[in-house]
mmCIF file of C-alpha atoms in Angstrom:
data_model
loop_
_atom_site.group_PDB
_atom_site.id
_atom_site.type_symbol
_atom_site.label_atom_id
_atom_site.label_comp_id
_atom_site.label_asym_id
_atom_site.label_seq_id
_atom_site.Cartn_x
_atom_site.Cartn_y
_atom_site.Cartn_z
ATOM 1 C CA MET A 1 0.041 0.007 -0.014
ATOM 2 C CA LYS A 2 3.055 2.309 -0.005
ATOM 3 C CA LEU A 3 2.132 3.252 -3.636
ATOM 4 C CA ALA A 4 -1.292 4.472 -2.607
ATOM 5 C CA PRO A 5 -1.760 4.935 1.215
ATOM 6 C CA VAL A 6 -5.365 4.558 2.452
ATOM 7 C CA SER A 7 -7.049 4.630 5.929
ATOM 8 C CA ARG A 8 -7.382 1.529 7.827
ATOM 9 C CA GLU A 9 -11.209 1.348 7.285
ATOM 10 C CA THR A 10 -10.543 1.636 3.405
ATOM 11 C CA GLU A 11 -7.934 -1.135 3.636
ATOM 12 C CA GLU A 12 -10.450 -3.417 5.504
ATOM 13 C CA ARG A 13 -12.930 -2.670 2.725
ATOM 14 C CA LEU A 14 -10.398 -3.504 0.065
ATOM 15 C CA ASP A 15 -9.357 -6.762 1.851
ATOM 16 C CA ARG A 16 -13.031 -7.928 1.816
ATOM 17 C CA TYR A 17 -13.386 -7.049 -1.866
ATOM 18 C CA ILE A 18 -10.130 -8.961 -2.750
ATOM 19 C CA ALA A 19 -11.314 -11.935 -0.751
ATOM 20 C CA LEU A 20 -14.659 -11.911 -2.683
ATOM 21 C CA LEU A 21 -12.790 -11.373 -5.998
ATOM 22 C CA ARG A 22 -10.561 -14.468 -5.405
ATOM 23 C CA GLU A 23 -13.746 -16.472 -4.506
ATOM 24 C CA TRP A 24 -15.603 -15.502 -7.718
ATOM 25 C CA GLN A 25 -12.583 -15.730 -9.979
ATOM 26 C CA ALA A 26 -12.672 -19.436 -9.739
ATOM 27 C CA LYS A 27 -15.964 -19.463 -11.642
ATOM 28 C CA THR A 28 -16.038 -16.236 -13.476
ATOM 29 C CA ASN A 29 -12.990 -14.615 -15.212
ATOM 30 C CA LEU A 30 -12.876 -11.159 -13.659
ATOM 31 C CA VAL A 31 -9.088 -10.445 -14.002
ATOM 32 C CA ALA A 32 -6.302 -12.012 -15.988
ATOM 33 C CA PRO A 33 -5.277 -15.007 -13.953
ATOM 34 C CA SER A 34 -1.453 -14.052 -14.430
ATOM 35 C CA THR A 35 -2.289 -10.770 -12.400
ATOM 36 C CA LEU A 36 -3.793 -12.494 -9.396
ATOM 37 C CA PRO A 37 -0.430 -12.727 -7.346
ATOM 38 C CA ASN A 38 0.110 -8.892 -7.819
ATOM 39 C CA LEU A 39 -3.533 -7.802 -7.151
ATOM 40 C CA TRP A 40 -2.418 -4.936 -4.945
ATOM 41 C CA THR A 41 -0.023 -3.236 -7.014
ATOM 42 C CA ARG A 42 -1.354 -4.244 -10.598
ATOM 43 C CA HIS A 43 -5.022 -3.485 -9.768
ATOM 44 C CA ILE A 44 -5.745 -1.909 -6.335
ATOM 45 C CA ALA A 45 -2.988 0.739 -6.238
ATOM 46 C CA ASP A 46 -3.312 1.414 -10.073
ATOM 47 C CA SER A 47 -6.962 2.281 -9.374
ATOM 48 C CA LEU A 48 -6.355 4.282 -6.163
ATOM 49 C CA GLN A 49 -4.006 6.737 -7.949
ATOM 50 C CA LEU A 50 -6.943 8.101 -9.777
ATOM 51 C CA VAL A 51 -8.334 9.565 -6.577
ATOM 52 C CA ASP A 52 -5.245 11.880 -6.285
ATOM 53 C CA LEU A 53 -5.821 13.130 -9.734
ATOM 54 C CA ALA A 54 -9.397 14.304 -8.959
ATOM 55 C CA PRO A 55 -9.245 14.959 -5.243
ATOM 56 C CA ALA A 56 -12.439 17.030 -5.221
ATOM 57 C CA ALA A 57 -14.566 14.459 -7.265
ATOM 58 C CA LYS A 58 -17.219 12.807 -5.321
ATOM 59 C CA ARG A 59 -19.467 11.281 -8.076
ATOM 60 C CA TRP A 60 -17.662 8.932 -10.470
ATOM 61 C CA ALA A 61 -18.771 6.982 -13.383
ATOM 62 C CA ASP A 62 -16.740 3.824 -14.237
ATOM 63 C CA LEU A 63 -17.501 2.469 -17.777
ATOM 64 C CA GLY A 64 -17.047 -1.217 -18.447
ATOM 65 C CA SER A 65 -16.399 -1.951 -14.672
ATOM 66 C CA GLY A 66 -15.630 -5.717 -15.214
ATOM 67 C CA GLY A 67 -13.927 -7.043 -12.148
ATOM 68 C CA GLY A 68 -14.358 -3.650 -10.330
ATOM 69 C CA PHE A 69 -11.219 -1.736 -11.359
ATOM 70 C CA PRO A 70 -11.234 1.159 -10.793
ATOM 71 C CA GLY A 71 -14.915 1.452 -9.940
ATOM 72 C CA VAL A 72 -15.179 -0.797 -6.727
ATOM 73 C CA VAL A 73 -11.774 0.445 -5.564
ATOM 74 C CA LEU A 74 -12.923 4.040 -5.905
ATOM 75 C CA ALA A 75 -16.152 3.320 -4.183
ATOM 76 C CA CYS A 76 -14.199 1.729 -1.163
ATOM 77 C CA ALA A 77 -11.965 4.789 -0.970
ATOM 78 C CA MET A 78 -15.012 7.109 -1.093
ATOM 79 C CA ALA A 79 -17.005 5.308 1.516
ATOM 80 C CA GLY A 80 -16.356 7.874 4.220
ATOM 81 C CA THR A 81 -17.075 10.771 2.030
ATOM 82 C CA PRO A 82 -20.490 12.491 2.374
ATOM 83 C CA GLY A 83 -22.469 12.545 -0.855
ATOM 84 C CA ALA A 84 -19.949 10.236 -2.640
ATOM 85 C CA SER A 85 -21.287 7.686 -5.242
ATOM 86 C CA VAL A 86 -19.704 5.576 -7.980
ATOM 87 C CA HIS A 87 -21.818 4.383 -10.940
ATOM 88 C CA LEU A 88 -20.511 1.182 -12.322
ATOM 89 C CA VAL A 89 -21.505 0.470 -15.771
ATOM 90 C CA GLU A 90 -21.084 -3.182 -16.984
ATOM 91 C CA ARG A 91 -22.784 -5.163 -19.855
ATOM 92 C CA ILE A 92 -22.192 -8.718 -18.822
ATOM 93 C CA ALA A 93 -24.693 -9.938 -16.332
ATOM 94 C CA LYS A 94 -22.258 -12.210 -14.364
ATOM 95 C CA LYS A 95 -19.836 -9.404 -13.857
ATOM 96 C CA ALA A 96 -22.630 -7.098 -12.844
ATOM 97 C CA ALA A 97 -23.808 -9.570 -10.270
ATOM 98 C CA PHE A 98 -20.210 -9.709 -8.912
ATOM 99 C CA LEU A 99 -20.047 -5.865 -8.729
ATOM 100 C CA ARG A 100 -23.290 -5.750 -6.734
ATOM 101 C CA GLU A 101 -22.063 -8.280 -4.336
ATOM 102 C CA ALA A 102 -18.711 -6.376 -3.985
ATOM 103 C CA ILE A 103 -20.593 -3.138 -3.206
ATOM 104 C CA ARG A 104 -22.791 -4.916 -0.623
ATOM 105 C CA VAL A 105 -19.752 -6.759 1.151
ATOM 106 C CA THR A 106 -17.724 -3.507 1.279
ATOM 107 C CA THR A 107 -20.613 -1.294 2.227
ATOM 108 C CA SER A 108 -19.357 1.214 -0.382
ATOM 109 C CA PRO A 109 -21.402 3.903 -2.116
ATOM 110 C CA GLY A 110 -21.836 2.237 -5.534
ATOM 111 C CA VAL A 111 -24.607 1.902 -8.077
ATOM 112 C CA VAL A 112 -24.341 -1.032 -10.548
ATOM 113 C CA HIS A 113 -25.942 -0.451 -14.120
ATOM 114 C CA LEU A 114 -26.342 -3.538 -16.209
ATOM 115 C CA ALA A 115 -26.170 -1.785 -19.659
ATOM 116 C CA GLU A 116 -24.407 -1.467 -22.812
ATOM 117 C CA ILE A 117 -21.569 0.977 -22.321
ATOM 118 C CA GLY A 118 -22.993 3.402 -24.897
ATOM 119 C CA ASP A 119 -26.217 3.548 -22.984
ATOM 120 C CA ASN A 120 -24.659 4.904 -19.757
ATOM 121 C CA VAL A 121 -25.622 8.453 -19.886
ATOM 122 C CA ASP A 122 -29.390 7.887 -19.802
ATOM 123 C CA ARG A 123 -29.058 5.769 -16.678
ATOM 124 C CA ILE A 124 -26.807 7.959 -14.721
ATOM 125 C CA THR A 125 -28.919 10.672 -12.990
ATOM 126 C CA GLY A 126 -27.435 13.781 -11.655
ATOM 127 C CA PRO A 127 -23.906 15.364 -12.377
ATOM 128 C CA VAL A 128 -20.797 13.191 -12.440
ATOM 129 C CA ASP A 129 -17.490 14.781 -11.531
ATOM 130 C CA CYS A 130 -15.197 12.248 -13.013
ATOM 131 C CA VAL A 131 -15.540 9.467 -15.736
ATOM 132 C CA THR A 132 -13.069 6.661 -16.079
ATOM 133 C CA ALA A 133 -12.566 3.408 -17.902
ATOM 134 C CA ARG A 134 -9.817 0.795 -17.635
ATOM 135 C CA ALA A 135 -8.904 -1.712 -20.196
ATOM 136 C CA LEU A 136 -12.106 -1.191 -22.043
ATOM 137 C CA ALA A 137 -11.484 0.156 -25.508
ATOM 138 C CA PRO A 138 -9.116 2.324 -27.641
ATOM 139 C CA LEU A 139 -8.920 5.925 -26.440
ATOM 140 C CA HIS A 140 -10.871 7.216 -29.426
ATOM 141 C CA GLN A 141 -13.775 4.975 -28.495
ATOM 142 C CA LEU A 142 -13.551 5.821 -24.688
ATOM 143 C CA ILE A 143 -13.890 9.493 -25.631
ATOM 144 C CA GLY A 144 -16.984 8.684 -27.527
ATOM 145 C CA PHE A 145 -18.520 6.899 -24.552
ATOM 146 C CA ALA A 146 -17.563 9.529 -22.052
ATOM 147 C CA GLU A 147 -18.244 12.742 -24.105
ATOM 148 C CA PRO A 148 -21.912 13.252 -23.090
ATOM 149 C CA LEU A 149 -20.754 13.212 -19.516
ATOM 150 C CA MET A 150 -17.762 15.495 -20.221
ATOM 151 C CA ARG A 151 -20.374 17.820 -21.846
ATOM 152 C CA GLN A 152 -22.020 18.027 -18.521
ATOM 153 C CA GLY A 153 -18.843 18.922 -16.651
ATOM 154 C CA ALA A 154 -17.171 15.688 -15.928
ATOM 155 C CA LYS A 155 -13.447 15.243 -16.179
ATOM 156 C CA ALA A 156 -12.149 12.032 -17.784
ATOM 157 C CA LEU A 157 -9.252 9.793 -16.589
ATOM 158 C CA PHE A 158 -8.242 6.987 -18.516
ATOM 159 C CA PRO A 159 -5.460 4.702 -17.541
ATOM 160 C CA LYS A 160 -3.449 3.414 -20.627
ATOM 161 C CA GLY A 161 -0.298 1.422 -21.381
ATOM 162 C CA GLN A 162 2.873 2.252 -23.079
ATOM 163 C CA ASP A 163 1.291 2.766 -26.544
ATOM 164 C CA VAL A 164 -0.448 5.841 -25.225
ATOM 165 C CA GLU A 165 1.105 8.124 -27.887
ATOM 166 C CA ALA A 166 -0.316 5.811 -30.825
ATOM 167 C CA GLU A 167 -3.672 6.013 -29.070
ATOM 168 C CA LEU A 168 -3.610 9.742 -28.844
ATOM 169 C CA THR A 169 -2.565 10.129 -32.354
ATOM 170 C CA GLU A 170 -5.498 7.981 -33.485
ATOM 171 C CA ALA A 171 -7.911 9.796 -31.085
ATOM 172 C CA ALA A 172 -6.861 13.205 -32.559
ATOM 173 C CA LYS A 173 -8.256 12.064 -35.917
ATOM 174 C CA TYR A 174 -11.725 12.044 -34.412
ATOM 175 C CA TRP A 175 -11.645 14.466 -31.577
ATOM 176 C CA ASN A 176 -10.331 17.886 -30.722
ATOM 177 C CA ILE A 177 -8.723 17.223 -27.404
ATOM 178 C CA ARG A 178 -5.961 18.734 -25.131
ATOM 179 C CA PRO A 179 -4.780 15.779 -23.166
ATOM 180 C CA GLN A 180 -2.833 15.964 -20.045
ATOM 181 C CA LEU A 181 -0.595 12.958 -19.242
ATOM 182 C CA HIS A 182 0.303 11.454 -15.840
ATOM 183 C CA GLN A 183 2.841 8.854 -15.442
ATOM 184 C CA SER A 184 1.463 5.781 -13.545
ATOM 185 C CA ARG A 185 2.855 4.983 -10.183
ATOM 186 C CA THR A 186 2.564 1.268 -10.617
ATOM 187 C CA GLY A 187 4.209 0.666 -13.929
ATOM 188 C CA ASP A 188 5.185 1.919 -17.245
ATOM 189 C CA GLY A 189 1.561 3.110 -18.212
ATOM 190 C CA TRP A 190 -0.034 6.583 -18.288
ATOM 191 C CA ILE A 191 -3.157 8.270 -17.219
ATOM 192 C CA VAL A 192 -4.730 10.384 -19.900
ATOM 193 C CA GLU A 193 -6.672 13.337 -18.208
ATOM 194 C CA LEU A 194 -9.227 15.088 -20.523
ATOM 195 C CA ASN A 195 -11.490 18.084 -19.576
ATOM 196 C CA ALA A 196 -13.212 18.439 -22.798
ATOM 197 C CA ALA A 197 -13.621 16.805 -26.200
ATOM 198 C CA GLU A 198 -15.239 18.044 -29.314
ATOM 199 C CA ARG A 199 -16.016 15.715 -32.284
ATOM 200 C CA ARG A 200 -14.030 16.771 -35.492
ATOM 201 C CA SER A 201 -16.550 17.549 -38.238
#
């Protein structure tokens, strides 16, 4: 936890979440099996670092939540924050069931939406401060999913790998963007921060 220090309460929530994930992983593929020995650095700390990039954000939307990274981790971190909520959008029913159980077990402020990723905006009521997605789609597609929320004032934070420059080049063909890059604390990846996106005509 040195990479992303948290309170004792948050750590206990994360422990319960990891225990549940290991239990479900046996029957539902939630994370790449090769990453299981390094869950804390590879997934937990990687997700927690987003909180520091949007310290004032209370309402998050996580698109394509899958096994709960970063959505459930963010919800665990936000549990003590008044007015906090994390919307987890997932299109696969089994994974959505896992996410609901993870939110219940960790008593975290999360709402799970079983929906296609592109349908997320209609389901998320009220303003969103920050939208994120991890290992979901190429950057230009992510911007398309997130743009309606960004238009309403949300900031976007997208963790990406080493090939971030190629993805930015591709995204610039479709979108007018001014990306800010933050080096990941947990490896050789990057986090792309966007405050606005306008579709190229």
